XYZ file of C-alpha atoms in Angstrom:
519
model
C 0.000 0.000 0.000
C 1.307 3.433 -0.938
C 0.318 5.746 1.914
C 1.223 9.272 0.746
C -1.883 11.492 0.839
C -4.346 8.689 1.498
C -5.629 10.463 4.582
C -6.616 13.350 2.320
C -9.522 11.427 0.908
C -10.159 8.829 3.645
C -13.292 9.911 5.479
C -13.473 9.805 9.249
C -16.580 7.644 9.417
C -17.774 4.244 8.289
C -20.922 3.203 6.475
C -23.323 0.347 5.926
C -23.638 -0.302 2.232
C -24.253 -3.167 -0.078
C -23.072 -6.159 1.934
C -19.960 -7.957 0.751
C -20.484 -11.652 1.444
C -16.791 -12.470 1.152
C -14.180 -9.709 1.436
C -12.244 -9.443 -1.847
C -9.074 -7.646 -2.873
C -9.361 -4.160 -4.297
C -6.849 -1.558 -5.359
C -7.925 2.092 -5.054
C -5.760 4.545 -7.015
C -6.123 8.325 -7.106
C -6.750 9.845 -10.530
C -3.225 11.277 -10.711
C -1.719 7.903 -9.767
C 0.083 9.319 -6.740
C -1.948 7.501 -4.060
C -2.752 3.818 -3.891
C -4.661 1.821 -1.263
C -4.832 -1.955 -1.303
C -6.967 -4.129 0.926
C -10.150 -6.143 1.305
C -13.385 -4.409 0.326
C -15.790 -4.486 3.280
C -18.579 -2.459 1.718
C -19.642 0.176 -0.789
C -22.598 2.545 -0.440
C -22.626 4.024 -3.930
C -20.383 6.895 -2.834
C -17.755 5.548 -0.420
C -15.617 2.418 -0.227
C -14.839 0.789 3.111
C -11.554 -1.114 2.926
C -9.726 -3.270 5.464
C -6.032 -2.455 5.099
C -2.872 -3.206 7.047
C -3.430 0.202 8.682
C -6.994 -0.650 9.736
C -10.347 0.216 8.169
C -10.418 3.216 5.833
C -13.454 4.897 4.300
C -12.598 6.404 0.922
C -14.546 8.804 -1.293
C -15.239 6.884 -4.493
C -15.158 10.015 -6.644
C -11.441 10.449 -5.920
C -10.196 7.004 -6.868
C -10.252 4.325 -9.548
C -11.046 0.819 -8.299
C -9.394 -2.283 -9.755
C -9.397 -5.897 -8.607
C -11.911 -8.733 -8.193
C -13.802 -7.006 -5.359
C -14.707 -3.801 -7.229
C -18.473 -3.114 -7.388
C -20.429 -2.147 -10.484
C -20.555 1.659 -10.246
C -23.053 2.169 -13.061
C -25.699 -0.221 -11.753
C -25.177 0.177 -8.010
C -28.106 -1.022 -5.883
C -28.415 0.120 -2.273
C -29.356 -2.803 -0.059
C -30.521 -2.538 3.545
C -31.749 -5.268 5.851
C -34.216 -4.469 8.636
C -34.606 -7.070 11.375
C -36.664 -7.268 14.550
C -40.148 -6.709 15.900
C -43.080 -7.681 13.638
C -45.252 -4.972 15.214
C -42.893 -2.458 13.562
C -42.153 -4.309 10.342
C -45.462 -5.880 9.379
C -47.563 -2.767 8.666
C -45.748 0.402 9.704
C -42.502 0.104 7.735
C -44.178 -1.030 4.478
C -46.583 1.920 4.704
C -43.673 4.327 5.203
C -41.629 2.825 2.343
C -44.557 3.032 -0.071
C -45.211 6.665 0.909
C -41.490 7.453 0.550
C -41.534 5.923 -2.947
C -44.545 8.011 -3.989
C -42.925 11.160 -2.608
C -39.757 10.533 -4.666
C -41.541 9.289 -7.796
C -40.127 5.763 -7.472
C -41.779 2.582 -8.600
C -42.104 0.120 -5.719
C -42.499 -3.650 -5.768
C -42.958 -6.073 -2.891
C -41.532 -9.588 -3.161
C -42.489 -12.168 -0.554
C -39.581 -14.352 0.524
C -39.356 -17.539 2.565
C -40.547 -17.850 6.173
C -42.765 -14.786 5.986
C -39.919 -12.411 5.152
C -40.265 -9.877 2.347
C -38.367 -7.381 0.223
C -39.261 -3.956 -1.163
C -37.581 -2.968 -4.420
C -37.401 0.723 -5.365
C -36.976 1.516 -9.057
C -36.589 4.666 -11.135
C -39.956 5.371 -12.744
C -38.505 6.573 -16.059
C -36.072 3.688 -16.630
C -37.132 0.873 -14.281
C -33.532 0.775 -13.064
C -33.301 -0.914 -9.666
C -32.163 1.638 -7.066
C -32.594 -0.075 -3.720
C -33.754 -3.210 -1.972
C -35.049 -3.100 1.610
C -35.282 -6.608 3.057
C -37.308 -7.332 6.201
C -36.696 -10.146 8.681
C -39.672 -10.260 11.070
C -38.465 -12.107 14.144
C -38.407 -10.283 17.498
C -36.437 -7.500 19.141
C -33.831 -9.884 20.589
C -33.182 -11.415 17.181
C -33.015 -7.977 15.595
C -30.125 -6.921 17.831
C -28.492 -10.346 17.377
C -28.636 -9.913 13.576
C -27.112 -6.445 13.877
C -24.251 -7.746 16.013
C -23.677 -10.604 13.562
C -23.525 -8.170 10.601
C -26.691 -9.724 9.173
C -28.820 -6.569 9.512
C -28.309 -2.847 9.050
C -31.267 -1.570 11.089
C -33.011 -3.005 14.158
C -36.775 -2.678 14.642
C -37.348 -2.704 18.405
C -40.186 -2.471 20.913
C -37.791 -1.737 23.756
C -34.565 0.133 24.383
C -31.264 -1.591 23.763
C -30.039 -3.684 26.726
C -26.724 -2.851 28.473
C -25.188 -6.140 27.353
C -26.160 -5.393 23.740
C -24.547 -1.964 24.033
C -21.289 -3.546 25.226
C -21.258 -6.138 22.446
C -21.967 -3.492 19.807
C -18.995 -1.441 20.976
C -16.791 -4.534 20.885
C -17.814 -5.166 17.272
C -17.055 -1.611 16.182
C -20.690 -0.566 15.784
C -20.411 2.452 18.082
C -22.463 3.414 21.130
C -26.078 2.427 20.440
C -27.216 4.711 23.275
C -25.642 7.812 21.703
C -27.681 10.490 19.986
C -28.333 9.547 16.379
C -28.004 5.815 16.949
C -31.733 5.324 17.543
C -34.966 6.967 16.535
C -38.462 6.718 17.965
C -40.583 6.376 14.839
C -44.005 5.906 16.438
C -45.746 5.306 19.725
C -47.595 2.218 20.851
C -48.772 1.175 24.307
C -49.266 -1.850 26.505
C -52.965 -2.361 27.139
C -54.812 -4.868 29.329
C -57.531 -6.600 27.305
C -60.457 -8.900 28.085
C -63.276 -10.634 26.210
C -65.937 -8.194 24.911
C -68.601 -9.441 27.339
C -66.411 -9.321 30.455
C -68.163 -6.982 32.972
C -64.906 -5.508 34.346
C -64.211 -2.051 32.882
C -60.978 -0.909 34.531
C -57.951 -2.073 36.489
C -55.196 -0.263 38.357
C -51.572 -0.719 37.233
C -50.825 -2.277 40.633
C -53.670 -4.773 40.241
C -52.429 -5.632 36.752
C -48.965 -6.266 38.168
C -50.451 -8.422 40.918
C -52.327 -10.489 38.324
C -49.107 -10.994 36.369
C -47.270 -11.992 39.544
C -50.034 -14.372 40.668
C -50.984 -12.319 43.738
C -54.469 -11.790 42.275
C -55.895 -14.856 40.589
C -59.690 -14.442 40.766
C -61.932 -11.987 38.932
C -63.884 -11.196 42.107
C -60.827 -9.305 43.360
C -61.235 -6.989 40.366
C -64.987 -6.506 40.718
C -65.915 -9.375 38.433
C -67.420 -12.821 38.812
C -66.057 -15.574 41.022
C -63.803 -17.251 38.439
C -60.074 -17.816 37.998
C -58.168 -15.394 35.777
C -56.648 -17.019 32.697
C -53.573 -14.893 31.961
C -52.203 -14.388 28.431
C -48.906 -12.624 27.590
C -46.446 -12.480 24.721
C -43.478 -14.841 24.670
C -40.464 -13.770 26.691
C -38.168 -13.278 23.667
C -40.484 -10.732 22.051
C -40.009 -7.024 22.630
C -43.621 -6.730 23.771
C -43.182 -9.552 26.265
C -40.020 -7.933 27.608
C -41.706 -4.512 27.795
C -44.554 -6.105 29.770
C -42.063 -7.516 32.265
C -40.027 -4.284 32.453
C -42.967 -1.936 32.920
C -45.247 -4.004 35.132
C -43.162 -6.486 37.119
C -39.778 -4.820 37.605
C -41.302 -1.827 39.505
C -42.891 -4.198 42.058
C -39.883 -6.547 42.114
C -41.953 -9.576 41.159
C -41.678 -12.380 38.629
C -44.294 -13.672 36.227
C -46.587 -16.361 37.593
C -46.042 -19.885 36.275
C -49.514 -20.762 34.969
C -49.591 -18.309 32.105
C -50.388 -18.736 28.407
C -47.552 -17.411 26.236
C -48.138 -16.458 22.616
C -45.773 -15.925 19.695
C -47.926 -13.204 18.113
C -50.323 -10.484 19.164
C -52.995 -11.966 16.904
C -52.835 -15.322 18.685
C -52.992 -13.593 22.074
C -56.010 -11.423 21.283
C -57.873 -14.320 19.663
C -57.380 -16.405 22.805
C -58.545 -13.556 25.054
C -61.564 -12.770 22.874
C -62.697 -16.398 23.013
C -61.984 -16.834 26.724
C -64.648 -15.346 29.015
C -62.274 -15.411 31.995
C -59.132 -14.325 30.135
C -56.968 -11.266 30.731
C -54.126 -10.373 28.393
C -51.522 -7.676 27.834
C -51.025 -6.713 24.198
C -50.170 -3.697 22.064
C -52.655 -0.920 21.499
C -52.026 -1.137 17.737
C -53.151 -4.796 17.537
C -56.102 -5.320 19.922
C -58.000 -7.683 17.622
C -61.599 -8.123 18.801
C -60.694 -7.959 22.475
C -61.764 -5.019 24.687
C -59.300 -2.661 26.361
C -59.552 -2.010 30.095
C -58.968 1.523 31.353
C -56.136 2.043 33.824
C -57.578 3.560 36.991
C -56.483 4.568 40.462
C -57.931 4.625 43.949
C -58.216 8.430 43.774
C -60.631 8.311 40.858
C -58.421 8.798 37.791
C -59.017 6.526 34.797
C -57.217 6.578 31.429
C -57.322 4.608 28.213
C -54.534 4.582 25.654
C -55.909 7.426 23.531
C -53.735 9.268 21.027
C -53.487 12.326 23.249
C -52.796 10.354 26.439
C -50.021 8.440 24.669
C -48.420 11.499 23.079
C -48.303 13.257 26.429
C -47.314 10.041 28.263
C -50.226 10.657 30.633
C -51.029 7.015 29.899
C -48.419 5.237 32.047
C -47.715 2.233 29.813
C -46.716 3.981 26.590
C -44.264 1.927 24.501
C -42.144 3.759 21.902
C -41.205 1.893 18.729
C -37.546 2.266 17.779
C -35.197 1.975 14.853
C -31.565 1.400 15.900
C -28.635 2.171 13.606
C -24.961 1.265 14.105
C -22.306 3.951 13.716
C -22.023 3.105 10.035
C -22.853 5.262 7.057
C -26.085 4.233 5.323
C -26.335 4.403 1.532
C -27.693 7.715 0.257
C -31.193 6.419 -0.404
C -31.206 4.865 3.078
C -30.249 8.206 4.629
C -32.988 9.912 2.632
C -35.541 7.406 3.897
C -34.467 7.900 7.532
C -34.669 11.684 7.140
C -38.119 11.318 5.586
C -39.407 9.784 8.831
C -39.334 13.263 10.412
C -41.481 14.783 7.682
C -45.088 15.729 8.611
C -46.362 13.588 5.737
C -44.579 10.554 7.247
C -46.211 11.295 10.585
C -49.591 11.195 8.847
C -48.722 7.783 7.382
C -47.816 6.563 10.875
C -51.183 7.703 12.163
C -53.098 6.045 9.324
C -51.218 2.795 9.944
C -52.825 2.614 13.394
C -49.960 3.968 15.480
C -49.528 7.265 17.301
C -47.383 9.847 15.537
C -45.203 12.455 17.219
C -46.395 15.621 15.513
C -47.086 18.109 18.326
C -50.719 19.065 18.772
C -52.114 22.024 20.698
C -54.785 21.304 23.305
C -57.018 24.248 24.162
C -57.679 25.019 27.816
C -61.437 24.650 27.374
C -61.053 20.920 26.618
C -58.907 20.309 29.677
C -61.631 20.809 32.244
C -61.070 17.351 33.729
C -57.449 18.172 34.495
C -58.300 21.378 36.316
C -61.208 19.669 38.099
C -58.839 16.946 39.292
C -56.444 19.626 40.517
C -59.212 21.137 42.628
C -60.370 17.724 43.871
C -56.869 16.739 44.986
C -55.981 20.080 46.579
C -55.272 20.119 50.293
C -53.247 21.934 52.879
C -50.094 21.793 50.719
C -51.873 23.148 47.623
C -54.136 25.988 48.692
C -56.536 28.165 46.751
C -53.891 30.806 46.102
C -51.592 28.250 44.438
C -54.419 26.959 42.246
C -55.306 30.509 41.249
C -51.658 31.198 40.380
C -51.599 28.130 38.133
C -54.888 28.952 36.428
C -53.816 32.545 35.836
C -50.552 31.427 34.234
C -51.994 28.657 32.038
C -55.420 29.800 30.860
C -54.051 32.212 28.197
C -52.008 29.317 26.748
C -52.579 26.008 24.961
C -50.890 22.805 26.015
C -48.670 20.990 23.527
C -48.836 17.211 23.462
C -45.033 17.377 23.771
C -44.367 16.351 27.384
C -41.135 15.351 29.075
C -40.757 12.656 31.716
C -37.755 11.111 33.409
C -36.614 7.535 33.890
C -37.565 6.050 37.240
C -35.136 7.139 39.950
C -33.098 9.170 37.474
C -32.627 12.691 36.165
C -32.266 11.270 32.622
C -35.161 11.859 30.245
C -36.916 8.691 29.129
C -36.733 7.495 25.516
C -39.900 9.202 24.313
C -38.850 12.466 25.956
C -35.383 12.354 24.401
C -37.123 12.039 21.045
C -39.397 14.947 22.010
C -36.348 17.145 22.621
C -35.226 16.628 19.023
C -38.752 17.017 17.626
C -39.330 20.314 19.431
C -35.851 21.585 18.559
C -36.410 20.728 14.879
C -39.732 22.612 14.920
C -38.015 25.644 16.454
C -35.300 25.512 13.803
C -37.937 25.426 11.057
C -39.552 28.594 12.431
C -42.747 26.929 13.634
C -42.663 28.884 16.913
C -41.260 32.201 15.727
C -42.943 35.151 17.490
C -44.640 32.774 19.930
C -44.158 31.944 23.604
C -43.060 28.481 24.733
C -43.537 27.910 28.443
C -41.898 24.876 30.111
C -44.039 24.003 33.126
C -42.727 21.645 35.795
C -44.919 19.372 37.934
C -44.048 16.846 40.644
C -45.622 14.010 42.571
C -47.124 14.647 45.998
C -44.414 13.087 48.139
C -42.604 15.603 50.317
C -43.396 19.224 51.096
C -45.061 21.520 48.600
C -42.219 24.082 48.545
C -39.587 21.399 47.927
C -41.709 19.878 45.184
C -42.013 23.237 43.438
C -38.234 23.634 43.574
C -37.716 20.169 42.091
C -40.296 20.857 39.387
C -38.609 24.152 38.495
C -35.197 22.493 38.184
C -36.666 19.880 35.867
C -38.355 22.547 33.738
C -35.093 24.459 33.432
C -33.209 21.255 32.562
C -35.627 20.448 29.745
C -35.598 24.001 28.419
C -31.799 23.964 28.323
C -31.763 20.591 26.531
C -34.146 21.886 23.855
C -32.187 25.126 23.409
C -28.955 23.152 23.029
C -30.500 20.827 20.434
C -31.990 23.716 18.428
C -28.577 24.725 17.099
C -29.777 26.754 14.100
C -32.938 28.263 15.636
C -33.210 32.034 16.108
C -34.055 31.915 19.808
C -34.309 35.707 19.965
C -37.620 35.424 18.097
C -39.118 32.876 20.506
C -40.266 33.700 24.023
C -38.935 30.931 26.282
C -40.125 30.772 29.891
C -40.219 28.325 32.798
C -42.842 27.909 35.522
C -43.383 25.281 38.204
C -46.473 24.255 40.154
C -45.209 21.161 41.944
C -47.994 18.776 42.889
C -50.818 21.153 41.947
C -52.113 19.216 38.911
C -51.741 15.437 39.398
C -52.454 13.203 36.410
C -52.612 9.981 38.435
C -52.736 8.707 41.983
C -49.603 9.003 44.093
C -50.246 5.614 45.704
C -48.155 3.696 43.142
C -44.816 4.003 41.370
C -46.664 4.416 38.042
C -48.782 7.270 39.350
C -45.816 9.123 40.797
C -43.904 8.612 37.554
C -46.767 10.091 35.515
C -47.045 13.083 37.840
C -43.339 13.951 37.583
C -43.286 15.774 34.268
C -42.492 18.932 32.329
C -45.268 20.129 30.051
C -44.925 22.643 27.216
C -47.545 25.344 26.835
C -47.671 27.767 23.921
C -49.223 31.062 22.930
């Protein structure tokens, strides 16, 4: 290998391109013949070569070199190929809908080819010439298998119903895939939720999160303990290797430090679960809001009178405590150009509309007028006491009634000052909107709330610190926004407007939040 000025055109990043099944020799020579790089071709994305040399991996701009050797790709008929692997709830309906909309937007022809074992491929072609531009292949397995495929270099993108596990993060670093927890390595593309479901004719209408956890743990086993008939509860959950099954365990059993009861029916698909629950008069299941089948959702309630179903608004604001974001995870590798364009398209308002029509909850911020939030203010009055007096309620009402609430809400991980996954995505969404000018000449007010544990003054202080933390995070992310044209403020009202009961970890988690109000 002739080194010379090789660093002058070796990029400082890697990429995921058309996979190279067996690394083959290539020789990259600059146009003036002064620089030559020899090694094994690891990948090509239509623009850059990735080559394994005696000096390590180099990423080289293809426009600056001539490639010779058995491993050189066909530059004229390059096809971008990406493999998506993981959760069927993401890949079965949502991703195909987004790919087809992306193709229409870019005037591509699109063709779906069904492969073996329920897998499929989308081919994107130029409309004027029918030239094949890209192939997106989908392996519908589960979240665990999606990360395993990524680590084994058998997938480029993971479709996940949970966040990456610490052990997966470590293994990804060891394999040179970067930090999967870093900004840019994952994206929340839509919102789903865990919902308790029963047969349509079951008389029970609601259940508390604690009761649901106790059913899962076997501490409640009869419907009479939930206000139903005297009959045993037949429990149905997803299999433990699925992202939904793992999210059920993480969100409902980990907080109470319990394990799943032994006599439970496990299912390999949401369809099988909901069919079993629908046909079982004494069945209770936990499934995804996007695939309820013919079963009936139970509202999540609390001893203090609150009750919520997984509505679009409740999920966007995370007022519903069992919201489950759907993720795409990317390694620290450069995607082919058409892959990057597709990922960027996911932020477009038209893509958010596709997400909504596919039966999931999008992340486009919505404004909620004060006059449709009467229940929230009524609950604030009902829960007021010696720590939240009339003067404090009046202060809150005076500050908020001229404004409208955004569905963009920020919450923190349990026992942590770190924003949860949905909220980290909200930071980027709000920052992007500010950069685009959506809030120019408007006021954005970050309003902190707390749970009811501790004194009122201390809770207001905590809520204010959280509001200021979120505001700073959004300002930092909005790098190109003209903040001088946006009125940014912070307020805090502590425990004055609870969204759930403080008698459970879920209720306290829901109450600890930073809302965004706008005028």
